[in-house]
Amino acid sequence: MPVGPGDAPPSDDPIAIRRAKVAALRAAGDEPYKLSYDVDARAAELGARFRDLEAGAETADVVRVAGRVVALRDQGRAAFVVVRDATGDLQLFCRENVLGEAAFAKVKDLDLGDWVGARGTVLRTRRGELSVAPDEVTLLSKALRPLPEKFHGLTDTETRYRQRYVDLIVNPAVRGTFATRFAIISAMRRFMEARGFVEVETPMLHPIPGGATARPFTTHHNALDMQLYLRIAPELYLKRLLVGGFEKVYEINRSFRNEGISVRHNPEFTMMEFYQAFTDRGGMMALTEDLIRTVTQEVLGLTTVVYQGAEIDLGSPWRRATMTDLTSEAAGEDVSFARSEDDLRELCALHEVPVESKWGKGKLITELFEKIVERTLVQPTFVLDYPLETSPLARRKPGEPELTDRFELIIAGREIANAFSELVDPIDQRERFASQMSAKASGDEEAMGYDEDYLRAMEYGMPPAGGAGIGIDRLVMLLTDSPSIRDVLLFPHLRPE
């Protein structure tokens, strides 16, 4: 309801002005926050349905639409109101002679951001704009805060992340990014289900952090009076299911790691882990390549994507190379277990790689690889044969005890997937856990705990298997050309305001 003709606005504060409108509406018996509205048409549906309607043509089709007001144009006895629903924008062609003087005045008193419902006939204006000509416009929810200014919009990056709800309102490209994210996850589920995998759910609160080397978040369960950890990975529970007789399982999961925040890291993140009995690292490579290529084709309609200016071919067979070969190539000299530990430390110093005294050859080689090689791998590359020292859950590589039958998939300089032939020998696994406990005692906060129940499960017999994890956030970054992980998380973690 408009403020009375002789009344001055309560202040220059736009929120105060809108609050006054709310009070005036309620005083007149018109509740500004309606309970519901029967909607029977959406913007995209109407656009497709009346695609061939000619300019200036009117129909007798009556529809009920609803959306947020994103544009208003007052032309005296007519007003054009653009509303946005979940599928797109639609114009309301509001006329005083159709709505009546009082109802038309309420339309002209709407503010950007208000939610409205409208009932009317479909037409196309003489300028060619598909519109609904309403005989009824209902305010559904009054917006008290104004939207960002039209031409500059919401551009401050930190504000966009903190106020994602506003970002989604005013930046259609952002909504498109998240629509793509949701489509990617749906396509991944269809892919797995089509290949006989069963989606499962495993605990998010763990009595012992495991499944990855990472620093966990801790919490306390009052009733049991015990310390628990937010999971850093679902791996050990999923592999318990292999012991129990499930042959193909996967979980799309939220995991949590108490580590730094960067363009590639968020304390909580989404990944898909999957495990298959009777296969190995080779089977995981084939499945991972097929999955990413299929999902990309299904969601984007192509298999060549551009990420931050680089064209990446996901359609051709992907490169396979060992970590030591790639690192040797980049360093211009042999980087392998044949070198002495002192040689590897000197090489790390040469390439400005920080090292710790307790690290062995495997960790030194891994750190070198991550510093001088990883960022250079733009095209999809399966990096093979990770050191045993950095792979406590992977099967040893036959004939090369310092290495494991593991790979990481690197695309655009970032790890997208990690997989290996699973270690199913409980005796070997017990020794690995003991080694992790020694590392933890020496101050390594990322070392795994000693999970006796998991060892007990293994002792009942685990079938030969392959397992893999795919970082969904990073895959979405790749397929939406997003430079930061915060661009693909609806509500990323930030420092307090």
Tab-separated table of C-alpha atoms in Angstrom:
chain	number	residue	atom	x	y	z
A	1	MET	CA	0.000	0.000	0.000
A	2	PRO	CA	1.441	3.419	-0.916
A	3	VAL	CA	2.378	5.823	1.827
A	4	GLY	CA	-0.390	8.457	2.148
A	5	PRO	CA	-0.121	11.466	-0.255
A	6	GLY	CA	0.519	13.935	2.556
A	7	ASP	CA	2.860	11.634	4.493
A	8	ALA	CA	6.596	11.996	4.350
A	9	PRO	CA	8.606	8.796	4.283
A	10	PRO	CA	9.788	7.856	7.774
A	11	SER	CA	13.437	8.376	6.763
A	12	ASP	CA	15.838	8.044	3.857
A	13	ASP	CA	16.634	4.540	5.020
A	14	PRO	CA	15.211	2.155	2.365
A	15	ILE	CA	14.664	-0.552	4.978
A	16	ALA	CA	12.690	1.860	7.160
A	17	ILE	CA	10.594	2.886	4.158
A	18	ARG	CA	9.791	-0.727	3.370
A	19	ARG	CA	8.975	-1.480	6.993
A	20	ALA	CA	6.506	1.411	6.884
A	21	LYS	CA	4.874	-0.192	3.850
A	22	VAL	CA	4.531	-3.450	5.760
A	23	ALA	CA	2.891	-1.600	8.668
A	24	ALA	CA	0.522	0.227	6.301
A	25	LEU	CA	-0.502	-3.011	4.595
A	26	ARG	CA	-1.255	-4.688	7.901
A	27	ALA	CA	-3.164	-1.660	9.124
A	28	ALA	CA	-5.347	-1.999	6.040
A	29	GLY	CA	-5.909	-5.710	6.733
A	30	ASP	CA	-3.618	-6.952	3.962
A	31	GLU	CA	-1.061	-9.465	5.285
A	32	PRO	CA	2.248	-8.876	3.403
A	33	TYR	CA	3.499	-12.439	3.997
A	34	LYS	CA	1.001	-14.864	2.473
A	35	LEU	CA	0.702	-18.504	3.415
A	36	SER	CA	0.723	-19.975	-0.106
A	37	TYR	CA	-0.118	-19.374	-3.751
A	38	ASP	CA	-1.365	-21.830	-6.382
A	39	VAL	CA	1.136	-21.702	-9.252
A	40	ASP	CA	0.400	-23.624	-12.444
A	41	ALA	CA	2.972	-22.254	-14.899
A	42	ARG	CA	6.699	-21.410	-14.941
A	43	ALA	CA	8.657	-18.962	-17.085
A	44	ALA	CA	10.602	-21.551	-19.079
A	45	GLU	CA	7.513	-23.672	-19.674
A	46	LEU	CA	5.580	-20.674	-21.015
A	47	GLY	CA	8.507	-19.672	-23.197
A	48	ALA	CA	8.564	-23.107	-24.818
A	49	ARG	CA	4.793	-23.443	-25.032
A	50	PHE	CA	4.278	-20.062	-26.727
A	51	ARG	CA	7.492	-19.959	-28.695
A	52	ASP	CA	5.642	-19.350	-31.970
A	53	LEU	CA	3.207	-16.709	-30.666
A	54	GLU	CA	3.548	-13.649	-32.901
A	55	ALA	CA	4.238	-10.124	-31.703
A	56	GLY	CA	1.012	-8.351	-30.742
A	57	ALA	CA	-0.965	-11.611	-30.441
A	58	GLU	CA	-3.102	-12.395	-27.376
A	59	THR	CA	-4.403	-15.760	-26.162
A	60	ALA	CA	-7.277	-16.871	-23.986
A	61	ASP	CA	-4.950	-19.064	-21.898
A	62	VAL	CA	-5.157	-18.135	-18.227
A	63	VAL	CA	-2.140	-18.980	-16.060
A	64	ARG	CA	-1.019	-18.395	-12.493
A	65	VAL	CA	2.633	-17.492	-12.099
A	66	ALA	CA	4.815	-16.332	-9.222
A	67	GLY	CA	8.321	-14.972	-8.781
A	68	ARG	CA	10.598	-12.289	-7.399
A	69	VAL	CA	10.310	-8.771	-8.821
A	70	VAL	CA	13.624	-7.975	-10.550
A	71	ALA	CA	12.570	-5.041	-12.723
A	72	LEU	CA	9.822	-2.382	-12.684
A	73	ARG	CA	8.885	0.111	-15.387
A	74	ASP	CA	6.091	2.617	-14.781
A	75	GLN	CA	4.375	3.989	-17.894
A	76	GLY	CA	1.472	5.867	-16.378
A	77	ARG	CA	-1.607	3.719	-16.768
A	78	ALA	CA	0.499	0.656	-17.527
A	79	ALA	CA	3.379	-0.934	-15.675
A	80	PHE	CA	5.776	-3.646	-16.734
A	81	VAL	CA	6.952	-5.930	-13.926
A	82	VAL	CA	9.620	-8.572	-14.571
A	83	VAL	CA	9.441	-11.520	-12.169
A	84	ARG	CA	12.009	-14.274	-11.840
A	85	ASP	CA	11.136	-17.851	-10.899
A	86	ALA	CA	13.413	-20.882	-10.650
A	87	THR	CA	13.339	-21.345	-14.444
A	88	GLY	CA	13.780	-17.810	-15.760
A	89	ASP	CA	12.253	-14.348	-16.156
A	90	LEU	CA	8.723	-13.433	-17.228
A	91	GLN	CA	7.103	-10.055	-17.802
A	92	LEU	CA	3.787	-8.981	-16.280
A	93	PHE	CA	1.966	-6.434	-18.444
A	94	CYS	CA	-0.126	-4.649	-15.821
A	95	ARG	CA	-2.894	-2.240	-16.919
A	96	GLU	CA	-4.943	0.033	-14.697
A	97	ASN	CA	-8.149	-0.540	-16.656
A	98	VAL	CA	-7.874	-4.291	-16.105
A	99	LEU	CA	-6.677	-4.363	-12.499
A	100	GLY	CA	-8.647	-1.403	-11.196
A	101	GLU	CA	-7.255	1.781	-9.689
A	102	ALA	CA	-6.571	0.485	-6.159
A	103	ALA	CA	-4.928	-2.779	-7.251
A	104	PHE	CA	-2.889	-0.967	-9.896
A	105	ALA	CA	-1.613	1.470	-7.263
A	106	LYS	CA	-0.374	-1.482	-5.222
A	107	VAL	CA	1.494	-2.797	-8.267
A	108	LYS	CA	3.221	0.559	-8.733
A	109	ASP	CA	4.174	0.529	-5.063
A	110	LEU	CA	6.026	-2.792	-5.339
A	111	ASP	CA	9.764	-2.836	-4.664
A	112	LEU	CA	12.545	-4.786	-6.317
A	113	GLY	CA	12.937	-8.041	-4.450
A	114	ASP	CA	9.258	-8.470	-3.542
A	115	TRP	CA	7.662	-11.832	-4.280
A	116	VAL	CA	4.375	-11.663	-6.177
A	117	GLY	CA	1.824	-13.989	-7.701
A	118	ALA	CA	-0.202	-13.070	-10.776
A	119	ARG	CA	-3.192	-14.535	-12.643
A	120	GLY	CA	-3.825	-13.525	-16.224
A	121	THR	CA	-3.792	-14.310	-19.921
A	122	VAL	CA	-0.704	-14.952	-22.019
A	123	LEU	CA	0.195	-12.522	-24.798
A	124	ARG	CA	3.167	-11.228	-26.705
A	125	THR	CA	3.613	-7.475	-26.743
A	126	ARG	CA	4.097	-5.511	-29.938
A	127	ARG	CA	7.801	-5.381	-29.090
A	128	GLY	CA	7.861	-9.187	-28.998
A	129	GLU	CA	8.046	-9.751	-25.225
A	130	LEU	CA	6.148	-12.806	-23.977
A	131	SER	CA	4.023	-11.586	-21.079
A	132	VAL	CA	1.204	-12.368	-18.726
A	133	ALA	CA	-1.509	-9.689	-18.616
A	134	PRO	CA	-2.857	-10.096	-15.078
A	135	ASP	CA	-6.308	-9.338	-13.753
A	136	GLU	CA	-4.930	-10.061	-10.280
A	137	VAL	CA	-1.542	-9.363	-8.680
A	138	THR	CA	-0.879	-10.589	-5.130
A	139	LEU	CA	1.994	-9.543	-2.912
A	140	LEU	CA	3.295	-12.818	-1.478
A	141	SER	CA	6.310	-11.668	0.525
A	142	LYS	CA	7.621	-8.143	1.108
A	143	ALA	CA	11.382	-7.715	0.782
A	144	LEU	CA	12.770	-5.361	3.420
A	145	ARG	CA	16.279	-5.072	2.013
A	146	PRO	CA	16.884	-3.606	-1.457
A	147	LEU	CA	18.722	-5.673	-4.045
A	148	PRO	CA	22.177	-4.520	-5.194
A	149	GLU	CA	22.179	-1.698	-7.737
A	150	LYS	CA	21.200	-2.958	-11.172
A	151	PHE	CA	24.202	-2.095	-13.297
A	152	HIS	CA	26.989	-2.948	-10.854
A	153	GLY	CA	25.269	-5.803	-9.072
A	154	LEU	CA	26.951	-7.829	-6.360
A	155	THR	CA	30.597	-7.925	-7.385
A	156	ASP	CA	32.581	-7.988	-4.131
A	157	THR	CA	33.861	-11.551	-3.916
A	158	GLU	CA	33.732	-11.947	-0.156
A	159	THR	CA	30.230	-10.457	0.057
A	160	ARG	CA	29.094	-12.847	-2.670
A	161	TYR	CA	30.340	-15.822	-0.651
A	162	ARG	CA	28.917	-14.553	2.654
A	163	GLN	CA	25.549	-13.619	1.166
A	164	ARG	CA	25.156	-16.420	-1.362
A	165	TYR	CA	21.383	-15.932	-1.273
A	166	VAL	CA	21.819	-12.453	-2.786
A	167	ASP	CA	24.486	-13.706	-5.178
A	168	LEU	CA	22.017	-16.287	-6.522
A	169	ILE	CA	19.318	-13.614	-6.950
A	170	VAL	CA	21.330	-11.096	-8.948
A	171	ASN	CA	23.985	-13.166	-10.742
A	172	PRO	CA	22.352	-15.692	-13.108
A	173	ALA	CA	25.750	-17.195	-13.997
A	174	VAL	CA	26.185	-18.262	-10.379
A	175	ARG	CA	22.850	-20.067	-10.455
A	176	GLY	CA	24.057	-21.744	-13.629
A	177	THR	CA	27.216	-22.980	-11.907
A	178	PHE	CA	25.207	-24.645	-9.167
A	179	ALA	CA	22.682	-26.074	-11.613
A	180	THR	CA	25.675	-27.709	-13.334
A	181	ARG	CA	26.970	-28.976	-9.980
A	182	PHE	CA	23.653	-30.643	-9.185
A	183	ALA	CA	23.508	-32.149	-12.686
A	184	ILE	CA	27.041	-33.559	-12.295
A	185	ILE	CA	26.163	-35.286	-9.024
A	186	SER	CA	22.947	-36.712	-10.505
A	187	ALA	CA	24.869	-38.006	-13.522
A	188	MET	CA	27.465	-39.642	-11.276
A	189	ARG	CA	24.728	-41.473	-9.398
A	190	ARG	CA	23.163	-42.719	-12.630
A	191	PHE	CA	26.550	-43.883	-13.889
A	192	MET	CA	27.270	-45.882	-10.736
A	193	GLU	CA	23.812	-47.396	-10.491
A	194	ALA	CA	23.919	-48.446	-14.143
A	195	ARG	CA	27.076	-50.441	-13.367
A	196	GLY	CA	25.607	-52.265	-10.410
A	197	PHE	CA	26.993	-50.163	-7.562
A	198	VAL	CA	24.879	-49.748	-4.441
A	199	GLU	CA	24.730	-46.343	-2.762
A	200	VAL	CA	25.285	-46.635	0.975
A	201	GLU	CA	25.575	-44.384	4.006
A	202	THR	CA	28.316	-44.700	6.594
A	203	PRO	CA	28.919	-42.816	9.862
A	204	MET	CA	30.065	-39.211	9.920
A	205	LEU	CA	31.102	-39.453	13.585
A	206	HIS	CA	34.076	-41.793	13.982
A	207	PRO	CA	35.604	-43.119	17.185
A	208	ILE	CA	38.978	-43.286	15.388
A	209	PRO	CA	39.913	-40.985	12.479
A	210	GLY	CA	40.946	-43.058	9.466
A	211	GLY	CA	40.765	-43.544	5.723
A	212	ALA	CA	43.162	-40.690	4.986
A	213	THR	CA	46.096	-38.838	6.478
A	214	ALA	CA	44.594	-35.573	7.703
A	215	ARG	CA	44.024	-33.603	10.880
A	216	PRO	CA	40.468	-34.257	12.135
A	217	PHE	CA	37.867	-32.130	13.873
A	218	THR	CA	37.060	-33.413	17.346
A	219	THR	CA	33.807	-33.371	19.304
A	220	HIS	CA	32.395	-34.970	22.435
A	221	HIS	CA	29.405	-37.248	22.881
A	222	ASN	CA	27.882	-36.474	26.251
A	223	ALA	CA	25.761	-39.576	26.780
A	224	LEU	CA	28.642	-41.960	26.021
A	225	ASP	CA	31.215	-39.586	27.512
A	226	MET	CA	33.602	-40.206	24.632
A	227	GLN	CA	35.581	-38.197	22.142
A	228	LEU	CA	34.514	-38.536	18.521
A	229	TYR	CA	35.878	-37.235	15.225
A	230	LEU	CA	34.166	-35.872	12.161
A	231	ARG	CA	35.130	-38.250	9.393
A	232	ILE	CA	38.077	-37.382	7.219
A	233	ALA	CA	37.044	-40.121	4.759
A	234	PRO	CA	34.496	-42.968	4.627
A	235	GLU	CA	37.029	-45.492	3.320
A	236	LEU	CA	37.399	-47.891	6.229
A	237	TYR	CA	33.639	-48.253	6.699
A	238	LEU	CA	33.043	-48.816	2.993
A	239	LYS	CA	35.683	-51.547	2.965
A	240	ARG	CA	34.020	-53.184	5.956
A	241	LEU	CA	31.055	-53.618	3.600
A	242	LEU	CA	33.273	-55.556	1.171
A	243	VAL	CA	34.052	-57.888	4.055
A	244	GLY	CA	30.306	-58.196	4.698
A	245	GLY	CA	29.642	-59.376	1.137
A	246	PHE	CA	28.700	-56.249	-0.810
A	247	GLU	CA	30.760	-56.351	-4.004
A	248	LYS	CA	30.159	-52.839	-5.379
A	249	VAL	CA	29.466	-49.903	-3.069
A	250	TYR	CA	29.739	-46.128	-3.301
A	251	GLU	CA	28.986	-43.133	-1.139
A	252	ILE	CA	28.656	-39.458	-2.049
A	253	ASN	CA	29.833	-38.024	1.217
A	254	ARG	CA	30.704	-34.915	3.162
A	255	SER	CA	34.103	-35.198	4.814
A	256	PHE	CA	35.883	-32.824	7.158
A	257	ARG	CA	39.554	-31.957	7.588
A	258	ASN	CA	40.863	-29.455	10.104
A	259	GLU	CA	43.324	-27.893	7.695
A	260	GLY	CA	43.953	-24.633	5.867
A	261	ILE	CA	41.567	-22.819	3.536
A	262	SER	CA	42.645	-22.018	-0.032
A	263	VAL	CA	41.289	-21.897	-3.571
A	264	ARG	CA	41.502	-25.724	-3.507
A	265	HIS	CA	40.582	-26.516	0.099
A	266	ASN	CA	37.545	-26.051	2.317
A	267	PRO	CA	37.240	-27.607	5.799
A	268	GLU	CA	34.220	-29.616	4.644
A	269	PHE	CA	34.012	-30.970	1.140
A	270	THR	CA	32.183	-33.484	-1.025
A	271	MET	CA	33.656	-36.551	-2.634
A	272	MET	CA	32.488	-39.849	-4.006
A	273	GLU	CA	34.269	-42.992	-2.850
A	274	PHE	CA	33.600	-46.350	-4.499
A	275	TYR	CA	34.904	-49.870	-3.955
A	276	GLN	CA	34.648	-52.956	-6.119
A	277	ALA	CA	35.561	-56.524	-5.259
A	278	PHE	CA	37.698	-58.655	-7.585
A	279	THR	CA	39.345	-55.743	-9.411
A	280	ASP	CA	42.491	-53.661	-8.949
A	281	ARG	CA	44.098	-50.308	-9.759
A	282	GLY	CA	43.678	-50.927	-13.480
A	283	GLY	CA	39.959	-51.478	-13.055
A	284	MET	CA	39.714	-48.257	-11.045
A	285	MET	CA	41.552	-46.317	-13.752
A	286	ALA	CA	39.198	-47.581	-16.442
A	287	LEU	CA	36.125	-46.865	-14.317
A	288	THR	CA	37.311	-43.375	-13.303
A	289	GLU	CA	38.128	-42.363	-16.863
A	290	ASP	CA	34.801	-43.702	-18.138
A	291	LEU	CA	32.885	-41.990	-15.341
A	292	ILE	CA	34.364	-38.507	-15.799
A	293	ARG	CA	34.136	-38.664	-19.584
A	294	THR	CA	30.533	-39.915	-19.497
A	295	VAL	CA	29.417	-37.329	-16.933
A	296	THR	CA	31.073	-34.512	-18.871
A	297	GLN	CA	29.420	-35.585	-22.111
A	298	GLU	CA	26.025	-35.956	-20.452
A	299	VAL	CA	26.092	-32.640	-18.573
A	300	LEU	CA	27.979	-30.386	-21.001
A	301	GLY	CA	27.364	-32.170	-24.296
A	302	LEU	CA	31.100	-32.333	-25.092
A	303	THR	CA	34.342	-33.840	-23.830
A	304	THR	CA	36.705	-30.910	-24.429
A	305	VAL	CA	36.510	-28.203	-21.795
A	306	VAL	CA	38.309	-24.911	-21.279
A	307	TYR	CA	39.623	-24.306	-17.787
A	308	GLN	CA	41.168	-20.918	-17.010
A	309	GLY	CA	42.199	-20.473	-20.639
A	310	ALA	CA	43.581	-24.000	-21.144
A	311	GLU	CA	41.775	-26.424	-23.447
A	312	ILE	CA	41.557	-29.832	-21.790
A	313	ASP	CA	40.738	-32.958	-23.767
A	314	LEU	CA	38.806	-35.475	-21.682
A	315	GLY	CA	37.827	-37.527	-24.735
A	316	SER	CA	41.180	-38.989	-25.766
A	317	PRO	CA	42.863	-41.818	-23.822
A	318	TRP	CA	44.489	-40.377	-20.706
A	319	ARG	CA	48.224	-40.387	-20.095
A	320	ARG	CA	49.738	-42.855	-17.599
A	321	ALA	CA	53.149	-42.212	-16.053
A	322	THR	CA	54.917	-43.072	-12.801
A	323	MET	CA	55.628	-40.480	-10.129
A	324	THR	CA	59.384	-41.100	-10.289
A	325	ASP	CA	59.512	-40.804	-14.107
A	326	LEU	CA	57.550	-37.531	-14.063
A	327	THR	CA	59.666	-36.087	-11.247
A	328	SER	CA	62.915	-37.161	-12.907
A	329	GLU	CA	61.782	-35.531	-16.150
A	330	ALA	CA	60.976	-32.248	-14.400
A	331	ALA	CA	64.157	-32.244	-12.281
A	332	GLY	CA	66.427	-33.123	-15.181
A	333	GLU	CA	68.010	-35.958	-13.220
A	334	ASP	CA	67.123	-39.296	-11.687
A	335	VAL	CA	64.634	-39.056	-8.819
A	336	SER	CA	64.068	-42.555	-7.491
A	337	PHE	CA	64.712	-44.871	-4.567
A	338	ALA	CA	68.114	-45.618	-6.116
A	339	ARG	CA	69.258	-42.205	-4.861
A	340	SER	CA	70.477	-41.802	-1.297
A	341	GLU	CA	68.319	-39.994	1.227
A	342	ASP	CA	70.966	-37.252	1.456
A	343	ASP	CA	70.840	-36.792	-2.337
A	344	LEU	CA	67.057	-36.451	-2.226
A	345	ARG	CA	67.267	-33.916	0.604
A	346	GLU	CA	69.768	-31.856	-1.394
A	347	LEU	CA	67.464	-32.008	-4.395
A	348	CYS	CA	64.554	-30.804	-2.257
A	349	ALA	CA	66.688	-27.896	-1.045
A	350	LEU	CA	67.599	-27.052	-4.632
A	351	HIS	CA	63.912	-26.805	-5.534
A	352	GLU	CA	62.987	-25.013	-2.304
A	353	VAL	CA	60.914	-27.879	-0.951
A	354	PRO	CA	60.652	-27.723	2.873
A	355	VAL	CA	61.506	-31.053	4.488
A	356	GLU	CA	61.413	-32.634	7.941
A	357	SER	CA	64.101	-34.772	9.534
A	358	LYS	CA	61.815	-37.775	10.071
A	359	TRP	CA	60.866	-38.065	6.396
A	360	GLY	CA	62.157	-41.004	4.405
A	361	LYS	CA	62.826	-41.310	0.684
A	362	GLY	CA	59.166	-41.887	-0.188
A	363	LYS	CA	57.948	-38.696	1.459
A	364	LEU	CA	60.811	-36.662	-0.030
A	365	ILE	CA	60.018	-37.900	-3.542
A	366	THR	CA	56.308	-37.195	-3.031
A	367	GLU	CA	56.994	-33.638	-1.851
A	368	LEU	CA	59.297	-33.035	-4.834
A	369	PHE	CA	56.630	-34.301	-7.203
A	370	GLU	CA	53.971	-32.048	-5.673
A	371	LYS	CA	56.250	-29.008	-5.893
A	372	ILE	CA	57.768	-29.307	-9.367
A	373	VAL	CA	55.420	-31.583	-11.322
A	374	GLU	CA	51.799	-31.554	-10.191
A	375	ARG	CA	50.893	-28.018	-11.306
A	376	THR	CA	52.366	-28.687	-14.775
A	377	LEU	CA	50.016	-31.608	-15.536
A	378	VAL	CA	47.204	-29.873	-17.395
A	379	GLN	CA	45.875	-32.727	-19.528
A	380	PRO	CA	44.392	-35.736	-17.674
A	381	THR	CA	47.235	-37.811	-16.261
A	382	PHE	CA	47.173	-40.941	-14.124
A	383	VAL	CA	50.231	-40.655	-11.881
A	384	LEU	CA	51.221	-44.186	-10.843
A	385	ASP	CA	53.233	-45.938	-8.144
A	386	TYR	CA	53.085	-43.739	-5.057
A	387	PRO	CA	55.600	-44.503	-2.288
A	388	LEU	CA	54.595	-46.884	0.498
A	389	GLU	CA	55.524	-44.221	3.066
A	390	THR	CA	52.673	-41.962	1.904
A	391	SER	CA	50.144	-44.726	1.127
A	392	PRO	CA	49.237	-46.599	4.338
A	393	LEU	CA	46.121	-48.298	2.914
A	394	ALA	CA	47.349	-49.306	-0.560
A	395	ARG	CA	48.680	-52.709	-1.660
A	396	ARG	CA	52.438	-52.941	-2.211
A	397	LYS	CA	53.555	-53.044	-5.837
A	398	PRO	CA	54.745	-56.559	-6.648
A	399	GLY	CA	58.536	-56.697	-6.803
A	400	GLU	CA	59.003	-53.080	-5.670
A	401	PRO	CA	58.367	-52.977	-1.924
A	402	GLU	CA	59.009	-49.222	-1.611
A	403	LEU	CA	56.031	-48.501	-3.910
A	404	THR	CA	52.283	-49.145	-3.943
A	405	ASP	CA	49.778	-50.064	-6.601
A	406	ARG	CA	48.211	-46.584	-6.399
A	407	PHE	CA	47.382	-43.710	-8.725
A	408	GLU	CA	46.245	-40.127	-8.492
A	409	LEU	CA	44.438	-38.456	-11.373
A	410	ILE	CA	45.751	-34.945	-12.028
A	411	ILE	CA	43.901	-32.522	-14.315
A	412	ALA	CA	44.651	-28.797	-14.652
A	413	GLY	CA	47.375	-29.160	-12.045
A	414	ARG	CA	45.061	-30.524	-9.349
A	415	GLU	CA	44.319	-33.912	-7.861
A	416	ILE	CA	40.850	-34.998	-8.975
A	417	ALA	CA	40.915	-38.657	-7.898
A	418	ASN	CA	42.947	-41.031	-5.742
A	419	ALA	CA	42.768	-44.820	-6.044
A	420	PHE	CA	44.615	-48.066	-5.517
A	421	SER	CA	44.525	-51.792	-5.369
A	422	GLU	CA	43.293	-52.292	-1.839
A	423	LEU	CA	45.487	-53.731	0.872
A	424	VAL	CA	43.578	-56.814	2.034
A	425	ASP	CA	46.333	-58.466	4.092
A	426	PRO	CA	45.478	-57.802	7.783
A	427	ILE	CA	49.019	-58.601	8.926
A	428	ASP	CA	50.525	-56.006	6.610
A	429	GLN	CA	47.793	-53.515	7.536
A	430	ARG	CA	48.495	-53.992	11.243
A	431	GLU	CA	52.144	-53.125	10.645
A	432	ARG	CA	51.136	-50.038	8.647
A	433	PHE	CA	48.857	-48.837	11.445
A	434	ALA	CA	51.687	-49.328	13.932
A	435	SER	CA	53.913	-47.192	11.728
A	436	GLN	CA	51.226	-44.511	11.630
A	437	MET	CA	51.025	-44.559	15.414
A	438	SER	CA	54.790	-44.053	15.624
A	439	ALA	CA	54.469	-41.064	13.318
A	440	LYS	CA	51.653	-39.666	15.469
A	441	ALA	CA	53.781	-40.106	18.585
A	442	SER	CA	56.510	-38.139	16.836
A	443	GLY	CA	54.152	-35.220	16.320
A	444	ASP	CA	52.461	-35.984	13.000
A	445	GLU	CA	48.902	-34.728	13.605
A	446	GLU	CA	47.755	-36.114	10.236
A	447	ALA	CA	48.768	-39.718	10.892
A	448	MET	CA	45.989	-42.303	11.119
A	449	GLY	CA	44.766	-43.893	14.322
A	450	TYR	CA	45.064	-47.583	15.101
A	451	ASP	CA	41.676	-49.035	14.157
A	452	GLU	CA	41.501	-52.439	15.805
A	453	ASP	CA	37.926	-53.079	14.683
A	454	TYR	CA	38.885	-52.514	11.045
A	455	LEU	CA	41.722	-55.021	11.469
A	456	ARG	CA	39.247	-57.464	13.003
A	457	ALA	CA	37.008	-57.044	9.954
A	458	MET	CA	39.975	-57.696	7.652
A	459	GLU	CA	40.801	-60.855	9.602
A	460	TYR	CA	37.428	-62.276	8.608
A	461	GLY	CA	38.663	-62.036	5.014
A	462	MET	CA	38.454	-59.144	2.559
A	463	PRO	CA	38.221	-59.987	-1.153
A	464	PRO	CA	40.753	-58.529	-3.579
A	465	ALA	CA	39.400	-55.114	-4.498
A	466	GLY	CA	40.023	-51.722	-5.991
A	467	GLY	CA	38.839	-48.441	-4.525
A	468	ALA	CA	38.793	-44.811	-5.576
A	469	GLY	CA	37.738	-41.384	-4.388
A	470	ILE	CA	36.801	-38.470	-6.646
A	471	GLY	CA	36.740	-34.900	-5.359
A	472	ILE	CA	33.371	-33.646	-6.525
A	473	ASP	CA	34.096	-30.010	-5.684
A	474	ARG	CA	37.247	-30.010	-7.810
A	475	LEU	CA	35.498	-31.842	-10.646
A	476	VAL	CA	32.770	-29.190	-10.611
A	477	MET	CA	35.459	-26.475	-10.651
A	478	LEU	CA	36.940	-28.071	-13.758
A	479	LEU	CA	33.645	-28.446	-15.609
A	480	THR	CA	32.383	-24.940	-14.752
A	481	ASP	CA	35.695	-23.101	-15.274
A	482	SER	CA	35.663	-21.928	-11.649
A	483	PRO	CA	39.043	-20.764	-10.266
A	484	SER	CA	38.200	-21.241	-6.575
A	485	ILE	CA	36.500	-24.004	-4.623
A	486	ARG	CA	34.388	-21.287	-3.006
A	487	ASP	CA	32.781	-20.655	-6.384
A	488	VAL	CA	31.250	-24.141	-6.370
A	489	LEU	CA	30.220	-24.361	-2.690
A	490	LEU	CA	26.887	-22.805	-1.835
A	491	PHE	CA	28.107	-21.711	1.583
A	492	PRO	CA	31.909	-21.827	1.860
A	493	HIS	CA	33.615	-21.317	5.199
A	494	LEU	CA	34.977	-17.816	5.819
A	495	ARG	CA	36.582	-15.916	8.642
A	496	PRO	CA	34.077	-14.204	10.938
A	497	GLU	CA	32.900	-10.809	9.730
